[in-house]
Tab-separated table of C-alpha atoms in Angstrom:
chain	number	residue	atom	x	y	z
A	282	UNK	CA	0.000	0.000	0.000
A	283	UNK	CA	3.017	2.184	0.721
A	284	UNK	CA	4.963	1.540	-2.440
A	285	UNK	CA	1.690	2.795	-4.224
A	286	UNK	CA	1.358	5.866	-2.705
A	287	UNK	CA	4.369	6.769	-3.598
A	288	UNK	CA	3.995	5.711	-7.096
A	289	UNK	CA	0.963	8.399	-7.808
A	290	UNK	CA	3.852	10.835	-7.130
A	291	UNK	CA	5.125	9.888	-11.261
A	292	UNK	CA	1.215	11.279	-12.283
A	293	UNK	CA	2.339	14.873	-11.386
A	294	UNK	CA	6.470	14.916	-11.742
A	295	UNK	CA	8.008	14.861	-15.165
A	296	UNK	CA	7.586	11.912	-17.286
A	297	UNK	CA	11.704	11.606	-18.518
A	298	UNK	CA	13.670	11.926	-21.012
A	299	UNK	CA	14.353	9.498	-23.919
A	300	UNK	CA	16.875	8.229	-25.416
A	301	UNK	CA	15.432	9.024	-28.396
A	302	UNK	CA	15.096	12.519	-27.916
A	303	UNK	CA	19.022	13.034	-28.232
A	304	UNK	CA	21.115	13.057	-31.299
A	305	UNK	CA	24.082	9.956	-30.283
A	306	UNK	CA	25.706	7.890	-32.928
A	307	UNK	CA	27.064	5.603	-29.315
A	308	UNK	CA	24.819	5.560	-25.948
A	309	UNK	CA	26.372	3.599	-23.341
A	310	UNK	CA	23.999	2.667	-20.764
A	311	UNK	CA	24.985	1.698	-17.082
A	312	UNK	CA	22.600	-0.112	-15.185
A	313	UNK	CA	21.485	1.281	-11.795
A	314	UNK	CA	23.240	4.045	-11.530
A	315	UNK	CA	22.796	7.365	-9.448
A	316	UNK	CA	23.567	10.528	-10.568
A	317	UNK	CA	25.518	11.554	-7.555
A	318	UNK	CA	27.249	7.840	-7.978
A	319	UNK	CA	28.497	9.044	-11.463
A	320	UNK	CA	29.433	12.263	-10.603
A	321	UNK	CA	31.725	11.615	-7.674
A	322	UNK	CA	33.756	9.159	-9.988
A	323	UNK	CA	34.343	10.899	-12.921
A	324	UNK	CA	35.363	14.184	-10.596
A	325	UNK	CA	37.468	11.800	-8.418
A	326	UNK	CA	41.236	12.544	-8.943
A	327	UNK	CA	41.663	8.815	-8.828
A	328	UNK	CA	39.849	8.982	-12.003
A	329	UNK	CA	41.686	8.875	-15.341
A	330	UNK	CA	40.324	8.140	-18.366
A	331	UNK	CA	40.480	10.004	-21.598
A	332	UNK	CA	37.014	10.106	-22.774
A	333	UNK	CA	36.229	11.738	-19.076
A	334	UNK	CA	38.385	14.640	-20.247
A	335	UNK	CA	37.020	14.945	-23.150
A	336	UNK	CA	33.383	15.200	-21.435
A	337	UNK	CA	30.545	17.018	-20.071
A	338	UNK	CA	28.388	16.010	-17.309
A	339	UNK	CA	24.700	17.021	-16.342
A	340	UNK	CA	21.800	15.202	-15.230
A	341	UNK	CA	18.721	14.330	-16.985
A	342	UNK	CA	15.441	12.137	-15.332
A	343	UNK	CA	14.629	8.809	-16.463
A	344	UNK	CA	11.684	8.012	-17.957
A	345	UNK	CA	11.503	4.830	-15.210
A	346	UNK	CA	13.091	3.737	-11.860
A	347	UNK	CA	13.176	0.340	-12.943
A	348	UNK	CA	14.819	-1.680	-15.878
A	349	UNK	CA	11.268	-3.676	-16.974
A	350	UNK	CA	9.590	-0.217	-17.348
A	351	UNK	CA	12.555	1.738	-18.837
A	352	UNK	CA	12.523	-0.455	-21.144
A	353	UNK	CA	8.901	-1.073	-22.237
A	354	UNK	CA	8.943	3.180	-22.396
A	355	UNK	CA	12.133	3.295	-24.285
A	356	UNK	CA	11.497	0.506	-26.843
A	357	UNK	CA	8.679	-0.219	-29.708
A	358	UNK	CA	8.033	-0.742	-33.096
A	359	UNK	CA	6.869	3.314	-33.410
A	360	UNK	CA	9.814	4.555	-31.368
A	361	UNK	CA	11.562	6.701	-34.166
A	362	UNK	CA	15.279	6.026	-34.062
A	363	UNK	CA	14.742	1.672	-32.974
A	364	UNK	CA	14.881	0.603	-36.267
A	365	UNK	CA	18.378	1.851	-36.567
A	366	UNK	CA	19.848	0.485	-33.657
A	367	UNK	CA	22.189	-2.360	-32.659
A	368	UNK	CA	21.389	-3.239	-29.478
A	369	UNK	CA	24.169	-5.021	-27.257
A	370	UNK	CA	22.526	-5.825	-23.778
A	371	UNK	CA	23.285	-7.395	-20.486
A	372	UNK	CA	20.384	-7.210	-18.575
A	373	UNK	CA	17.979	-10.692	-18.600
A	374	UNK	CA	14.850	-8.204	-19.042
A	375	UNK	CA	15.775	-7.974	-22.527
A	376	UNK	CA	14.195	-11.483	-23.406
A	377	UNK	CA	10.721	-10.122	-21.796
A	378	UNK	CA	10.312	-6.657	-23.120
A	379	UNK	CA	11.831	-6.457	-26.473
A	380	UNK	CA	11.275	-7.954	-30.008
A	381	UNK	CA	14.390	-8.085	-32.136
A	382	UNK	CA	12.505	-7.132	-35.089
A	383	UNK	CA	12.254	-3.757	-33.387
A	384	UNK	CA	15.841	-3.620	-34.225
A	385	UNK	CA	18.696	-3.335	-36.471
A	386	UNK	CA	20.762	-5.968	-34.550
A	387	UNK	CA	19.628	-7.291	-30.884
A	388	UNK	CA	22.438	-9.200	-28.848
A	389	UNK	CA	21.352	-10.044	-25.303
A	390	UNK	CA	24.996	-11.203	-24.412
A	391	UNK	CA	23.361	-12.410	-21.009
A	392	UNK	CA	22.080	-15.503	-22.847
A	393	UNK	CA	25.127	-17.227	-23.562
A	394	UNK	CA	27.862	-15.374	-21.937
A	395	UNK	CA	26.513	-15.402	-17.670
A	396	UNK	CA	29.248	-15.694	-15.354
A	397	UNK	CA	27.656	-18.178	-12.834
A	398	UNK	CA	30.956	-17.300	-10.610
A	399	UNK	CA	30.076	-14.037	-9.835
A	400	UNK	CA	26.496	-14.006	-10.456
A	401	UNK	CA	25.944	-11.326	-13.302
A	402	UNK	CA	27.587	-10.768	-16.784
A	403	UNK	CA	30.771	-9.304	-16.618
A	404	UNK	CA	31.330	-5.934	-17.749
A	405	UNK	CA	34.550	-7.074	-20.174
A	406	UNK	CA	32.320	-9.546	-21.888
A	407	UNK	CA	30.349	-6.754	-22.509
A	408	UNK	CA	32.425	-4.420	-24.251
A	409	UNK	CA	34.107	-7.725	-26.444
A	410	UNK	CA	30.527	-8.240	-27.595
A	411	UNK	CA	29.946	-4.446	-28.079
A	412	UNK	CA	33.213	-4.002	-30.036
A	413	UNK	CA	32.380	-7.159	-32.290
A	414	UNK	CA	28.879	-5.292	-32.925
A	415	UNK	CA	30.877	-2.568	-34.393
A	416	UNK	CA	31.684	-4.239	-37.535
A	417	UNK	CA	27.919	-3.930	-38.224
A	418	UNK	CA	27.045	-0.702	-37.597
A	419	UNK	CA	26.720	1.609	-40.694
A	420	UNK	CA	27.456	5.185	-38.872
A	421	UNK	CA	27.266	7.026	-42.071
A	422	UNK	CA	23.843	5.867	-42.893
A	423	UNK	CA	22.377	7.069	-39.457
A	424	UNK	CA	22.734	3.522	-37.901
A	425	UNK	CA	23.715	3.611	-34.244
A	426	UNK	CA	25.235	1.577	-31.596
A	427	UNK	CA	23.797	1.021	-28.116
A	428	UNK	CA	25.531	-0.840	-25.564
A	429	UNK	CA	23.887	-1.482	-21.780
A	430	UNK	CA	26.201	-2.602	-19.069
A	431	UNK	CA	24.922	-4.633	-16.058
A	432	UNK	CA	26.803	-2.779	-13.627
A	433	UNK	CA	27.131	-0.671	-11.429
A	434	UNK	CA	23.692	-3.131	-10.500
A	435	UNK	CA	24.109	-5.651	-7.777
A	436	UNK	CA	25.646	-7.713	-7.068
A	437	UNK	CA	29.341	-6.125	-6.239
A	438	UNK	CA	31.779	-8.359	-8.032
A	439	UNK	CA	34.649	-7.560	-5.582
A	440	UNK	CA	32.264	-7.709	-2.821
A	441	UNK	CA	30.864	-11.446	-2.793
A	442	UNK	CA	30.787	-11.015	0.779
A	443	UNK	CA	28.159	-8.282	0.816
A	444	UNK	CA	25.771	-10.300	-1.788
A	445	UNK	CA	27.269	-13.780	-2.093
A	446	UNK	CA	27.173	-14.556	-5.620
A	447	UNK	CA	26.172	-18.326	-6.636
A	448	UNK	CA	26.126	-20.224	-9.658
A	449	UNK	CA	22.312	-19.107	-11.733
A	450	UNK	CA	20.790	-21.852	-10.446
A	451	UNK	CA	21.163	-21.151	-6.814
A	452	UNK	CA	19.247	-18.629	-6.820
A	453	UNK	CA	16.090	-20.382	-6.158
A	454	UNK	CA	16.819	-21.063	-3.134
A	455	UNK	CA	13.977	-18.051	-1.016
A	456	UNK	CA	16.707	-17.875	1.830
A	457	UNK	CA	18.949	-15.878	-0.469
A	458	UNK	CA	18.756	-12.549	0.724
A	459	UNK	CA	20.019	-9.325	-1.665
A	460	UNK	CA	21.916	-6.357	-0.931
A	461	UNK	CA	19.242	-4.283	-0.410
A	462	UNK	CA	17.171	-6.501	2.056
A	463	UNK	CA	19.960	-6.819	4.374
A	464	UNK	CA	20.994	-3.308	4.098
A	465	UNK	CA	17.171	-2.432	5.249
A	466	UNK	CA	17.898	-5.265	7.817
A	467	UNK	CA	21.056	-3.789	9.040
A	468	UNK	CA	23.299	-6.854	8.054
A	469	UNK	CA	25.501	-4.568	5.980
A	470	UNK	CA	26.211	-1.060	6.301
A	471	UNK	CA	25.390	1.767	4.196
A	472	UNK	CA	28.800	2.509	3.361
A	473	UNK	CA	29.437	-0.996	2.953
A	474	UNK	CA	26.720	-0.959	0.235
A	475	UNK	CA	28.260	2.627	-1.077
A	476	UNK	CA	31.909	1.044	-1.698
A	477	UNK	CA	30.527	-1.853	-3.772
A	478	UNK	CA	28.144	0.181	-5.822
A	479	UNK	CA	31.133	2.219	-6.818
A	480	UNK	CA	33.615	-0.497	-7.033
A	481	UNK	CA	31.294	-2.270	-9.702
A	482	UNK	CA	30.551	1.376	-11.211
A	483	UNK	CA	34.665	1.946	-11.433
A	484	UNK	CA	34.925	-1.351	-13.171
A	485	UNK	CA	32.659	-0.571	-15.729
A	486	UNK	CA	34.248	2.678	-16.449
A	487	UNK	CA	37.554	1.214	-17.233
A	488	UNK	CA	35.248	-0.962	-19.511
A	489	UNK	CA	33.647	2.267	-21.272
A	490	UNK	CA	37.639	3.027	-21.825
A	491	UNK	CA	38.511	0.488	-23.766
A	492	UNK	CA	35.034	0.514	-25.816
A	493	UNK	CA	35.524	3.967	-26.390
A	494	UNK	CA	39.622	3.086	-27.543
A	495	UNK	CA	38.010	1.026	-30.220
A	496	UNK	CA	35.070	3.401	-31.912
A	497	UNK	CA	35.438	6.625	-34.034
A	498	UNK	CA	32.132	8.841	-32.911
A	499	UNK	CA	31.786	12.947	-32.049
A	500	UNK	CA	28.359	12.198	-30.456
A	501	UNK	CA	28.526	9.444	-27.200
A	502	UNK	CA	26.606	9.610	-24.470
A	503	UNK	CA	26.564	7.619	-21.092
A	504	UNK	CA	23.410	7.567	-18.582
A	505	UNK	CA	21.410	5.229	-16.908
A	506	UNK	CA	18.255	3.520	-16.598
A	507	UNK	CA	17.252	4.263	-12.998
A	508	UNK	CA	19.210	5.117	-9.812
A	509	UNK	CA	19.236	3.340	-6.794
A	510	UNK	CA	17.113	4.241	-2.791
A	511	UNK	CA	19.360	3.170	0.187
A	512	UNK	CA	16.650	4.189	2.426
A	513	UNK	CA	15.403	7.315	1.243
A	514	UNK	CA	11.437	7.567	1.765
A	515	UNK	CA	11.845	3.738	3.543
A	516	UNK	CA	12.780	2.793	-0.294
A	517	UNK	CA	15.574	0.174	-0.791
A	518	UNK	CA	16.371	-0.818	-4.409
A	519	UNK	CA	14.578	0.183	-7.321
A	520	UNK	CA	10.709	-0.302	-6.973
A	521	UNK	CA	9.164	0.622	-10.236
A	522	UNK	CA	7.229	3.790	-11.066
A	523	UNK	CA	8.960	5.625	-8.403
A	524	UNK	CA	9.256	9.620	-9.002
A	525	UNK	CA	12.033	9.991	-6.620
A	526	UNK	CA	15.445	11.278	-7.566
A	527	UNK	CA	17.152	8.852	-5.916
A	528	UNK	CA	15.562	6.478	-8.490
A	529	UNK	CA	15.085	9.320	-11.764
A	530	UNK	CA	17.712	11.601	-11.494
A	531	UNK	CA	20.701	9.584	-13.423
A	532	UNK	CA	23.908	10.874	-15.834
A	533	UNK	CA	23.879	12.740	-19.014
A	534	UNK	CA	27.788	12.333	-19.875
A	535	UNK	CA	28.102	13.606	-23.516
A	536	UNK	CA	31.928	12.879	-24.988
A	537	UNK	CA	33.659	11.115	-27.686
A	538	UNK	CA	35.297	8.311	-28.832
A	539	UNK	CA	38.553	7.838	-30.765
A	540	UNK	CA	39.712	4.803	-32.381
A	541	UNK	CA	43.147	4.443	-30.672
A	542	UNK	CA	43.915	0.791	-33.266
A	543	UNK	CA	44.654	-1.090	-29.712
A	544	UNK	CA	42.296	-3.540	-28.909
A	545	UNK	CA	43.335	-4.869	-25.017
A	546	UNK	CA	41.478	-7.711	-23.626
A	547	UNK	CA	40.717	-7.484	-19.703
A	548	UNK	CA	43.244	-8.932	-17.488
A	549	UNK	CA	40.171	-10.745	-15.534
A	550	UNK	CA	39.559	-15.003	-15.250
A	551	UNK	CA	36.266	-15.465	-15.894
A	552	UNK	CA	34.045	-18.762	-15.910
A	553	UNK	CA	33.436	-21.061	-18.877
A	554	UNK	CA	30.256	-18.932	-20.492
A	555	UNK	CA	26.998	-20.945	-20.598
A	556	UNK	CA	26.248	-22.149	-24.335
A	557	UNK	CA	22.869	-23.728	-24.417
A	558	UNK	CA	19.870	-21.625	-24.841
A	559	UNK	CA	18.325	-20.392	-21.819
A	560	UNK	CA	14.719	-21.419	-20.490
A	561	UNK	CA	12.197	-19.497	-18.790
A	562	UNK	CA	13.496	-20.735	-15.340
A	563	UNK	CA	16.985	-19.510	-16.419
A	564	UNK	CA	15.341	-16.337	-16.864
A	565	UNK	CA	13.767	-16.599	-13.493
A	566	UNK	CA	17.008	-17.669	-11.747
A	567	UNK	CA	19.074	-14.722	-13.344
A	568	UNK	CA	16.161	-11.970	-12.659
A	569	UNK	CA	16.480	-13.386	-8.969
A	570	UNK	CA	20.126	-13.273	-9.013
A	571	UNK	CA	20.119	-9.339	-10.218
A	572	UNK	CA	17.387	-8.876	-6.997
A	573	UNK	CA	14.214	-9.137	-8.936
A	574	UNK	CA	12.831	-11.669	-7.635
């Protein structure tokens, strides 16, 4: 009853902005992440990364607080602008809310490329997939490339200890408690939950690097779907429809990318990828492993 209180707050804020509403020839996406999150990185001096200096940051409202949504709102056959885009995405909602006829290209990388070690899908394997995708993209006939990282969404991959991670199919299991029920619990601290979210966020900028060392584009963009509530208005997470700003407000980064000829692999081990095609309780288990369920 709470949660839907709250929600009548969207009827009489600002719906969002698009995607679509910009001019990009690249939109990175990052999954989950805050505005404030974003901005304290990319200022940090610990931060350095070319296509940060070539940047400008503001902050724009999403037109969700919650990946399902953001993308039925986002997405559609009469969405000017879907037609002509190749779509590399990490996020298991992709196989629920989108049609790859909607699309130039669709590659939900989550299918066949999970890391059951850590729980999620690694932002490298991302960026190889995104970088492949490249090959196919015709810039100069108004085709574009978006690319949609799972992190800096739970759980923290150099924080197993926080959210253990298990193998996909673990994740049935009810007594498996996320990051955000134990931080409203108080089995893991705030800043606990604060140095994980920007651990995974910090790893998927160095990511963004070497995509962005591999494309030649004036017009990128980075922002997210939806921010995150650690406890603001008794929200934890991101419950849909929310018209918070914890949840809407997320990053506008608008740089560019230049096409340095190097093309570095990460330095990370990661798990043998899964290669048969995934069932609806795959999809279940994966949605519960990302806290969805």
């Amino acid at each position: 009853m709470y949660h839907k209180l709250l929600q009548q707050g969207s009827r009489i804020t600002p719906p969002g902005r698009s995607i679509y509403e910009a001019d990009w020839d690249v939109l990175v996406v990052l999954d989950a992440c805050r505005y404030d999150l974003f901005a304290a990185a990319v200022s940090s001096p610990d931060t350095d990364f070319a296509f940060v200096d070539r940047g400008s940051l503001t902050a724009t409202r999403s037109v969700e607080s919650a990946t399902r949504l953001w993308m039925r709102r986002t997405f559609g056959p009469g969405v000017e602008g879907v037609e002509q885009t190749h779509y590399v995405v990490g996020s298991p909602w992709s196989s629920l809310q989108l049609d790859e006829s909607w699309f130039a290209s669709l590659d939900p990388v989550w299918q066949d490329a999970w890391d059951d070690d850590h729980g999620t899908l690694l932002p490298e394997t991302v960026t190889d997939r995104a970088l492949a995708a490249t090959h196919e993209v015709d810039f100069d006939a108004g085709e574009r490339l978006l690319v949609h990282y799972m992190q800096p969404h739970c759980p923290f991959i150099d924080s197993p200890d926080i959210a253990t991670p298990k193998a996909a199919d673990g994740f049935t299991d009810a007594a498996e408690r996320d990051v955000w029920t134990r931080l409203q619990a108080g089995e893991v601290s705030l800043d606990e939950v604060r140095g994980g979210y920007r651990a995974n966020l910090d790893l998927a900028l160095v990511e963004i690097e070497r995509l962005l060392h591999g494309i030649d584009s004036e017009r990128v963009i980075i922002t997210s779907d939806h921010g995150n509530a650690t406890g603001e208005y008794g929200l934890y997470g991101h419950p849909e429809s929310m018209p918070f700003d914890c949840l809407r407000e997320v990053p506008w980064f608008e740089t560019t990318a230049i096409d340095t000829g190097e093309r570095p692999s990460s330095g990370r081990v990661r798990s043998d990828p899964t290669s048969e095609e995934p069932t609806d309780d795959d999809i279940e288990v994966r949605l519960r492993a990302l806290g969805y369920r």
